[in-house]
């Protein structure tokens, strides 16, 4: 059985494909062990630490992630992995464990950056005004 899930954070979108296998996790066709920086890799592998490493040896996961920066992509991948594992294993206990640990493992963060408007350098800031 193959399960497709996705995760989002800011402008980063991750799409994960989970299937039976022997524990290979690939991010953009690259083994997860080669992902830099290390903090991003640790964040991406959080779902396995909560579920147990023995679970990882049962599945192969391919993730395609695009958009955003390093931290946003790490959070998007983390959400996609957790959702994929819960859906693939159809395990309510695992879902509850993820929810107890951190809701953002299963629920996308809806916050987006506000678009820039005219009359200023950013979304809210205005250009300075000179009186003299």
Short mmCIF file of N, CA and C in Angstrom, two decimals:
data_model
loop_
_atom_site.label_atom_id
_atom_site.label_comp_id
_atom_site.label_asym_id
_atom_site.label_seq_id
_atom_site.Cartn_x
_atom_site.Cartn_y
_atom_site.Cartn_z
N UNK A 1 0.84 -1.18 0.00
CA UNK A 1 0.00 0.00 0.00
C UNK A 1 0.89 1.25 0.00
N UNK A 2 0.50 2.25 -0.79
CA UNK A 2 1.25 3.50 -0.89
C UNK A 2 0.37 4.63 -0.38
N UNK A 3 0.96 5.50 0.47
CA UNK A 3 0.22 6.62 1.04
C UNK A 3 0.91 7.92 0.65
N UNK A 4 0.13 8.88 0.17
CA UNK A 4 0.65 10.20 -0.17
C UNK A 4 0.10 11.23 0.80
N UNK A 5 1.00 12.04 1.40
CA UNK A 5 0.57 13.10 2.31
C UNK A 5 1.38 14.35 2.02
N UNK A 6 0.94 15.45 2.63
CA UNK A 6 1.68 16.70 2.44
C UNK A 6 1.74 17.47 3.75
N UNK A 7 2.70 18.40 3.82
CA UNK A 7 2.83 19.27 4.97
C UNK A 7 3.23 20.65 4.49
N UNK A 8 2.77 21.68 5.19
CA UNK A 8 3.09 23.05 4.81
C UNK A 8 3.57 23.85 6.01
N UNK A 9 4.46 24.80 5.74
CA UNK A 9 4.90 25.77 6.74
C UNK A 9 5.39 26.99 5.97
N UNK A 10 4.79 28.15 6.25
CA UNK A 10 5.08 29.38 5.51
C UNK A 10 4.92 29.11 4.02
N UNK A 11 5.98 29.26 3.21
CA UNK A 11 5.84 29.00 1.76
C UNK A 11 6.42 27.65 1.36
N UNK A 12 6.85 26.84 2.32
CA UNK A 12 7.42 25.52 2.03
C UNK A 12 6.31 24.48 1.95
N UNK A 13 6.40 23.63 0.93
CA UNK A 13 5.44 22.54 0.76
C UNK A 13 6.20 21.23 0.60
N UNK A 14 5.86 20.23 1.42
CA UNK A 14 6.50 18.92 1.36
C UNK A 14 5.46 17.87 1.00
N UNK A 15 5.79 17.02 0.05
CA UNK A 15 4.92 15.92 -0.33
C UNK A 15 5.64 14.61 -0.05
N UNK A 16 5.02 13.75 0.76
CA UNK A 16 5.66 12.49 1.17
C UNK A 16 4.91 11.30 0.60
N UNK A 17 5.67 10.31 0.17
CA UNK A 17 5.12 9.04 -0.29
C UNK A 17 5.65 7.95 0.63
N UNK A 18 4.73 7.25 1.31
CA UNK A 18 5.10 6.20 2.27
C UNK A 18 4.71 4.85 1.70
N UNK A 19 5.66 3.90 1.71
CA UNK A 19 5.39 2.54 1.25
C UNK A 19 6.17 1.55 2.11
N UNK A 20 5.80 0.26 2.03
CA UNK A 20 6.53 -0.75 2.79
C UNK A 20 7.96 -0.81 2.28
N UNK A 21 8.89 -1.05 3.21
CA UNK A 21 10.29 -1.10 2.80
C UNK A 21 11.19 -1.43 3.97
N UNK A 22 12.46 -0.98 3.86
CA UNK A 22 13.43 -1.32 4.89
C UNK A 22 14.05 -0.12 5.58
N UNK A 23 13.34 1.00 5.61
CA UNK A 23 13.80 2.12 6.42
C UNK A 23 14.50 3.24 5.70
N UNK A 24 14.37 3.31 4.37
CA UNK A 24 15.01 4.41 3.63
C UNK A 24 14.13 5.65 3.70
N UNK A 25 14.73 6.76 4.09
CA UNK A 25 14.03 8.05 4.09
C UNK A 25 14.84 8.98 3.20
N UNK A 26 14.21 9.47 2.12
CA UNK A 26 14.90 10.34 1.17
C UNK A 26 14.20 11.69 1.10
N UNK A 27 14.98 12.76 1.17
CA UNK A 27 14.48 14.12 1.02
C UNK A 27 15.03 14.65 -0.29
N UNK A 28 14.15 14.95 -1.25
CA UNK A 28 14.57 15.39 -2.59
C UNK A 28 15.61 14.43 -3.18
N UNK A 29 15.33 13.14 -3.15
CA UNK A 29 16.17 12.07 -3.69
C UNK A 29 17.54 11.94 -3.02
N UNK A 30 17.67 12.48 -1.82
CA UNK A 30 18.92 12.43 -1.08
C UNK A 30 18.65 11.79 0.28
N UNK A 31 19.49 10.86 0.74
CA UNK A 31 19.26 10.25 2.04
C UNK A 31 19.17 11.31 3.14
N UNK A 32 18.27 11.12 4.08
CA UNK A 32 18.03 12.12 5.12
C UNK A 32 19.28 12.34 5.98
N UNK A 33 20.17 11.36 6.03
CA UNK A 33 21.39 11.49 6.82
C UNK A 33 22.34 12.55 6.25
N UNK A 34 22.17 12.91 4.99
CA UNK A 34 23.03 13.91 4.35
C UNK A 34 22.46 15.32 4.41
N UNK A 35 21.27 15.47 4.99
CA UNK A 35 20.64 16.79 5.04
C UNK A 35 21.40 17.69 6.01
N UNK A 36 21.71 18.90 5.56
CA UNK A 36 22.37 19.90 6.39
C UNK A 36 21.47 21.12 6.46
N UNK A 37 21.45 21.88 7.52
CA UNK A 37 22.19 21.72 8.77
C UNK A 37 21.61 20.62 9.65
N UNK A 38 22.36 20.25 10.67
CA UNK A 38 21.98 19.13 11.53
C UNK A 38 20.67 19.40 12.26
N UNK A 39 20.42 20.65 12.65
CA UNK A 39 19.18 20.98 13.38
C UNK A 39 17.95 20.67 12.52
N UNK A 40 18.05 20.96 11.22
CA UNK A 40 16.94 20.66 10.30
C UNK A 40 16.72 19.15 10.21
N UNK A 41 17.82 18.40 10.14
CA UNK A 41 17.72 16.93 10.07
C UNK A 41 17.05 16.38 11.33
N UNK A 42 17.46 16.87 12.49
CA UNK A 42 16.88 16.40 13.75
C UNK A 42 15.38 16.71 13.81
N UNK A 43 15.01 17.89 13.31
CA UNK A 43 13.60 18.29 13.30
C UNK A 43 12.80 17.37 12.37
N UNK A 44 13.37 17.05 11.21
CA UNK A 44 12.69 16.18 10.24
C UNK A 44 12.46 14.78 10.79
N UNK A 45 13.39 14.29 11.60
CA UNK A 45 13.31 12.91 12.10
C UNK A 45 12.55 12.78 13.42
N UNK A 46 12.01 13.89 13.92
CA UNK A 46 11.25 13.87 15.18
C UNK A 46 10.11 12.83 15.19
N UNK A 47 9.32 12.71 14.11
CA UNK A 47 8.23 11.71 14.14
C UNK A 47 8.71 10.29 14.44
N UNK A 48 9.93 9.93 13.96
CA UNK A 48 10.45 8.59 14.22
C UNK A 48 10.88 8.44 15.67
N UNK A 49 11.41 9.52 16.28
CA UNK A 49 11.84 9.45 17.66
C UNK A 49 10.66 9.24 18.59
N UNK A 50 9.51 9.83 18.25
CA UNK A 50 8.31 9.68 19.08
C UNK A 50 7.70 8.30 18.86
N UNK A 51 7.65 7.86 17.59
CA UNK A 51 7.01 6.59 17.26
C UNK A 51 7.87 5.39 17.62
N UNK A 52 9.20 5.58 17.65
CA UNK A 52 10.11 4.46 17.90
C UNK A 52 10.87 4.12 16.63
N UNK A 53 12.17 3.90 16.76
CA UNK A 53 13.01 3.64 15.59
C UNK A 53 12.68 2.32 14.91
N UNK A 54 12.08 1.36 15.63
CA UNK A 54 11.72 0.07 15.01
C UNK A 54 10.67 0.27 13.92
N UNK A 55 9.87 1.32 14.05
CA UNK A 55 8.83 1.63 13.06
C UNK A 55 9.46 2.06 11.74
N UNK A 56 10.61 2.74 11.84
CA UNK A 56 11.28 3.25 10.64
C UNK A 56 11.73 2.11 9.72
N UNK A 57 12.11 0.98 10.30
CA UNK A 57 12.62 -0.14 9.50
C UNK A 57 11.53 -0.83 8.68
N UNK A 58 10.27 -0.45 8.89
CA UNK A 58 9.16 -1.09 8.16
C UNK A 58 8.73 -0.31 6.92
N UNK A 59 9.17 0.97 6.80
CA UNK A 59 8.67 1.81 5.71
C UNK A 59 9.80 2.51 4.95
N UNK A 60 9.54 2.80 3.69
CA UNK A 60 10.39 3.66 2.88
C UNK A 60 9.60 4.93 2.62
N UNK A 61 10.25 6.08 2.77
CA UNK A 61 9.57 7.36 2.57
C UNK A 61 10.37 8.22 1.61
N UNK A 62 9.68 8.72 0.58
CA UNK A 62 10.27 9.68 -0.35
C UNK A 62 9.56 11.00 -0.16
N UNK A 63 10.33 12.07 0.07
CA UNK A 63 9.75 13.40 0.29
C UNK A 63 10.29 14.36 -0.75
N UNK A 64 9.40 15.12 -1.39
CA UNK A 64 9.78 16.22 -2.28
C UNK A 64 9.38 17.49 -1.57
N UNK A 65 10.33 18.39 -1.36
CA UNK A 65 10.03 19.63 -0.66
C UNK A 65 10.55 20.81 -1.48
N UNK A 66 9.74 21.86 -1.54
CA UNK A 66 10.13 23.05 -2.30
C UNK A 66 9.60 24.29 -1.62
N UNK A 67 10.20 25.42 -1.93
CA UNK A 67 9.77 26.70 -1.39
C UNK A 67 10.29 26.95 0.01
N UNK A 68 10.29 28.21 0.41
CA UNK A 68 10.68 28.56 1.77
C UNK A 68 12.16 28.41 2.03
N UNK A 69 12.53 28.45 3.30
CA UNK A 69 13.92 28.32 3.70
C UNK A 69 14.15 27.00 4.41
N UNK A 70 15.30 26.88 5.03
CA UNK A 70 15.71 25.64 5.68
C UNK A 70 14.75 25.25 6.81
N UNK A 71 14.44 26.20 7.68
CA UNK A 71 13.58 25.90 8.83
C UNK A 71 12.15 25.59 8.40
N UNK A 72 11.62 26.35 7.46
CA UNK A 72 10.26 26.12 6.96
C UNK A 72 10.15 24.76 6.29
N UNK A 73 11.16 24.40 5.50
CA UNK A 73 11.16 23.10 4.84
C UNK A 73 11.25 21.97 5.85
N UNK A 74 12.05 22.15 6.90
CA UNK A 74 12.17 21.11 7.93
C UNK A 74 10.83 20.88 8.61
N UNK A 75 10.12 21.96 8.94
CA UNK A 75 8.80 21.81 9.58
C UNK A 75 7.79 21.17 8.64
N UNK A 76 7.84 21.53 7.35
CA UNK A 76 6.91 20.94 6.38
C UNK A 76 7.17 19.45 6.22
N UNK A 77 8.44 19.06 6.15
CA UNK A 77 8.81 17.64 6.02
C UNK A 77 8.36 16.86 7.26
N UNK A 78 8.56 17.46 8.43
CA UNK A 78 8.17 16.83 9.70
C UNK A 78 6.67 16.53 9.72
N UNK A 79 5.86 17.50 9.29
CA UNK A 79 4.41 17.31 9.24
C UNK A 79 4.04 16.24 8.23
N UNK A 80 4.65 16.28 7.04
CA UNK A 80 4.35 15.28 6.00
C UNK A 80 4.71 13.87 6.47
N UNK A 81 5.86 13.72 7.13
CA UNK A 81 6.28 12.39 7.63
C UNK A 81 5.30 11.86 8.68
N UNK A 82 4.96 12.71 9.65
CA UNK A 82 4.07 12.27 10.73
C UNK A 82 2.70 11.89 10.18
N UNK A 83 2.16 12.72 9.29
CA UNK A 83 0.87 12.40 8.69
C UNK A 83 0.93 11.12 7.89
N UNK A 84 2.01 10.94 7.14
CA UNK A 84 2.18 9.74 6.33
C UNK A 84 2.22 8.48 7.16
N UNK A 85 2.97 8.53 8.28
CA UNK A 85 3.06 7.36 9.15
C UNK A 85 1.72 7.02 9.78
N UNK A 86 1.00 8.04 10.26
CA UNK A 86 -0.30 7.80 10.89
C UNK A 86 -1.28 7.21 9.87
N UNK A 87 -1.28 7.78 8.66
CA UNK A 87 -2.22 7.31 7.63
C UNK A 87 -1.85 5.91 7.14
N UNK A 88 -0.56 5.67 6.94
CA UNK A 88 -0.10 4.38 6.41
C UNK A 88 -0.35 3.24 7.40
N UNK A 89 -0.07 3.52 8.69
CA UNK A 89 -0.23 2.48 9.71
C UNK A 89 -1.63 2.42 10.28
N UNK A 90 -2.41 3.48 10.03
CA UNK A 90 -3.79 3.57 10.51
C UNK A 90 -3.83 3.32 12.02
N UNK A 91 -2.96 4.04 12.74
CA UNK A 91 -2.74 3.79 14.16
C UNK A 91 -3.22 4.98 14.99
N UNK A 92 -4.29 4.80 15.76
CA UNK A 92 -4.85 5.87 16.59
C UNK A 92 -3.94 6.22 17.76
N UNK A 93 -3.25 5.22 18.31
CA UNK A 93 -2.33 5.48 19.43
C UNK A 93 -1.18 6.38 19.00
N UNK A 94 -0.66 6.12 17.80
CA UNK A 94 0.43 6.94 17.26
C UNK A 94 -0.05 8.37 17.03
N UNK A 95 -1.25 8.49 16.52
CA UNK A 95 -1.84 9.82 16.28
C UNK A 95 -1.97 10.59 17.59
N UNK A 96 -2.45 9.92 18.64
CA UNK A 96 -2.59 10.55 19.95
C UNK A 96 -1.23 10.94 20.53
N UNK A 97 -0.21 10.09 20.32
CA UNK A 97 1.13 10.39 20.81
C UNK A 97 1.68 11.65 20.14
N UNK A 98 1.45 11.76 18.83
CA UNK A 98 1.89 12.96 18.10
C UNK A 98 1.15 14.19 18.59
N UNK A 99 -0.16 14.08 18.80
CA UNK A 99 -0.95 15.22 19.26
C UNK A 99 -0.52 15.66 20.66
N UNK A 100 -0.22 14.71 21.53
CA UNK A 100 0.23 15.04 22.87
C UNK A 100 1.59 15.75 22.84
N UNK A 101 2.46 15.31 21.94
CA UNK A 101 3.81 15.89 21.86
C UNK A 101 3.76 17.29 21.26
N UNK A 102 3.16 17.41 20.07
CA UNK A 102 3.10 18.70 19.38
C UNK A 102 2.04 18.62 18.29
N UNK A 103 1.04 19.48 18.39
CA UNK A 103 -0.07 19.47 17.43
C UNK A 103 0.40 19.74 16.00
N UNK A 104 1.48 20.53 15.85
CA UNK A 104 1.95 20.89 14.51
C UNK A 104 2.54 19.71 13.74
N UNK A 105 2.72 18.56 14.42
CA UNK A 105 3.15 17.35 13.71
C UNK A 105 2.07 16.90 12.72
N UNK A 106 0.80 17.10 13.07
CA UNK A 106 -0.29 16.62 12.22
C UNK A 106 -1.10 17.74 11.58
N UNK A 107 -0.97 18.97 12.11
CA UNK A 107 -1.78 20.09 11.60
C UNK A 107 -0.86 21.15 11.02
N UNK A 108 -1.15 21.58 9.78
CA UNK A 108 -0.34 22.61 9.15
C UNK A 108 -0.43 23.93 9.90
N UNK A 109 0.65 24.68 9.89
CA UNK A 109 0.67 26.02 10.46
C UNK A 109 0.12 26.97 9.39
N UNK A 110 -1.01 27.63 9.68
CA UNK A 110 -1.70 28.43 8.66
C UNK A 110 -1.11 29.82 8.49
N UNK A 111 -0.17 30.21 9.38
CA UNK A 111 0.37 31.58 9.30
C UNK A 111 1.19 31.77 8.03
N UNK A 112 0.93 32.87 7.35
CA UNK A 112 1.66 33.25 6.15
C UNK A 112 2.17 34.66 6.31
N UNK A 113 3.25 35.02 5.59
CA UNK A 113 3.73 36.39 5.69
C UNK A 113 2.76 37.30 4.94
N UNK A 114 2.55 38.48 5.49
CA UNK A 114 1.60 39.44 4.93
C UNK A 114 2.21 40.09 3.69
N UNK A 115 1.43 40.31 2.64
CA UNK A 115 2.01 40.91 1.43
C UNK A 115 2.37 42.38 1.63
N UNK A 116 3.40 42.81 0.93
CA UNK A 116 3.83 44.21 0.99
C UNK A 116 2.78 45.09 0.33
N UNK A 117 2.57 46.29 0.92
CA UNK A 117 1.63 47.26 0.33
C UNK A 117 2.40 48.49 -0.14
N UNK A 118 1.73 49.34 -0.90
CA UNK A 118 2.34 50.58 -1.38
C UNK A 118 2.52 51.56 -0.21
N UNK A 119 3.43 52.52 -0.38
CA UNK A 119 3.62 53.57 0.61
C UNK A 119 4.59 53.21 1.72
N UNK A 120 5.28 52.09 1.58
CA UNK A 120 6.21 51.69 2.62
C UNK A 120 7.15 50.60 2.15
N UNK A 121 8.20 50.32 2.95
CA UNK A 121 9.17 49.29 2.56
C UNK A 121 8.72 47.86 2.88
N UNK A 122 7.64 47.72 3.66
CA UNK A 122 7.18 46.38 4.03
C UNK A 122 5.68 46.32 4.12
N UNK A 123 5.18 45.30 4.81
CA UNK A 123 3.74 45.09 4.92
C UNK A 123 3.07 46.16 5.76
N UNK A 124 3.70 46.54 6.87
CA UNK A 124 3.11 47.51 7.80
C UNK A 124 3.90 48.81 7.88
N UNK A 125 5.24 48.74 7.78
CA UNK A 125 6.09 49.92 7.93
C UNK A 125 5.83 50.93 6.81
N UNK A 126 5.88 52.21 7.15
CA UNK A 126 5.70 53.29 6.17
C UNK A 126 7.03 54.00 5.96
N UNK A 127 7.18 54.68 4.82
CA UNK A 127 8.37 55.47 4.58
C UNK A 127 8.39 56.66 5.53
N UNK A 128 9.59 57.10 5.95
CA UNK A 128 9.71 58.22 6.87
C UNK A 128 9.29 59.52 6.18
N UNK A 129 8.77 60.42 7.00
CA UNK A 129 8.27 61.68 6.50
C UNK A 129 9.18 62.81 7.02
N UNK A 130 9.56 63.72 6.15
CA UNK A 130 10.41 64.83 6.54
C UNK A 130 9.61 66.12 6.62
N UNK A 131 9.75 66.87 7.72
CA UNK A 131 9.01 68.11 7.88
C UNK A 131 9.89 69.32 7.56
N UNK A 132 11.21 69.16 7.60
CA UNK A 132 12.10 70.30 7.37
C UNK A 132 13.08 70.01 6.25
#
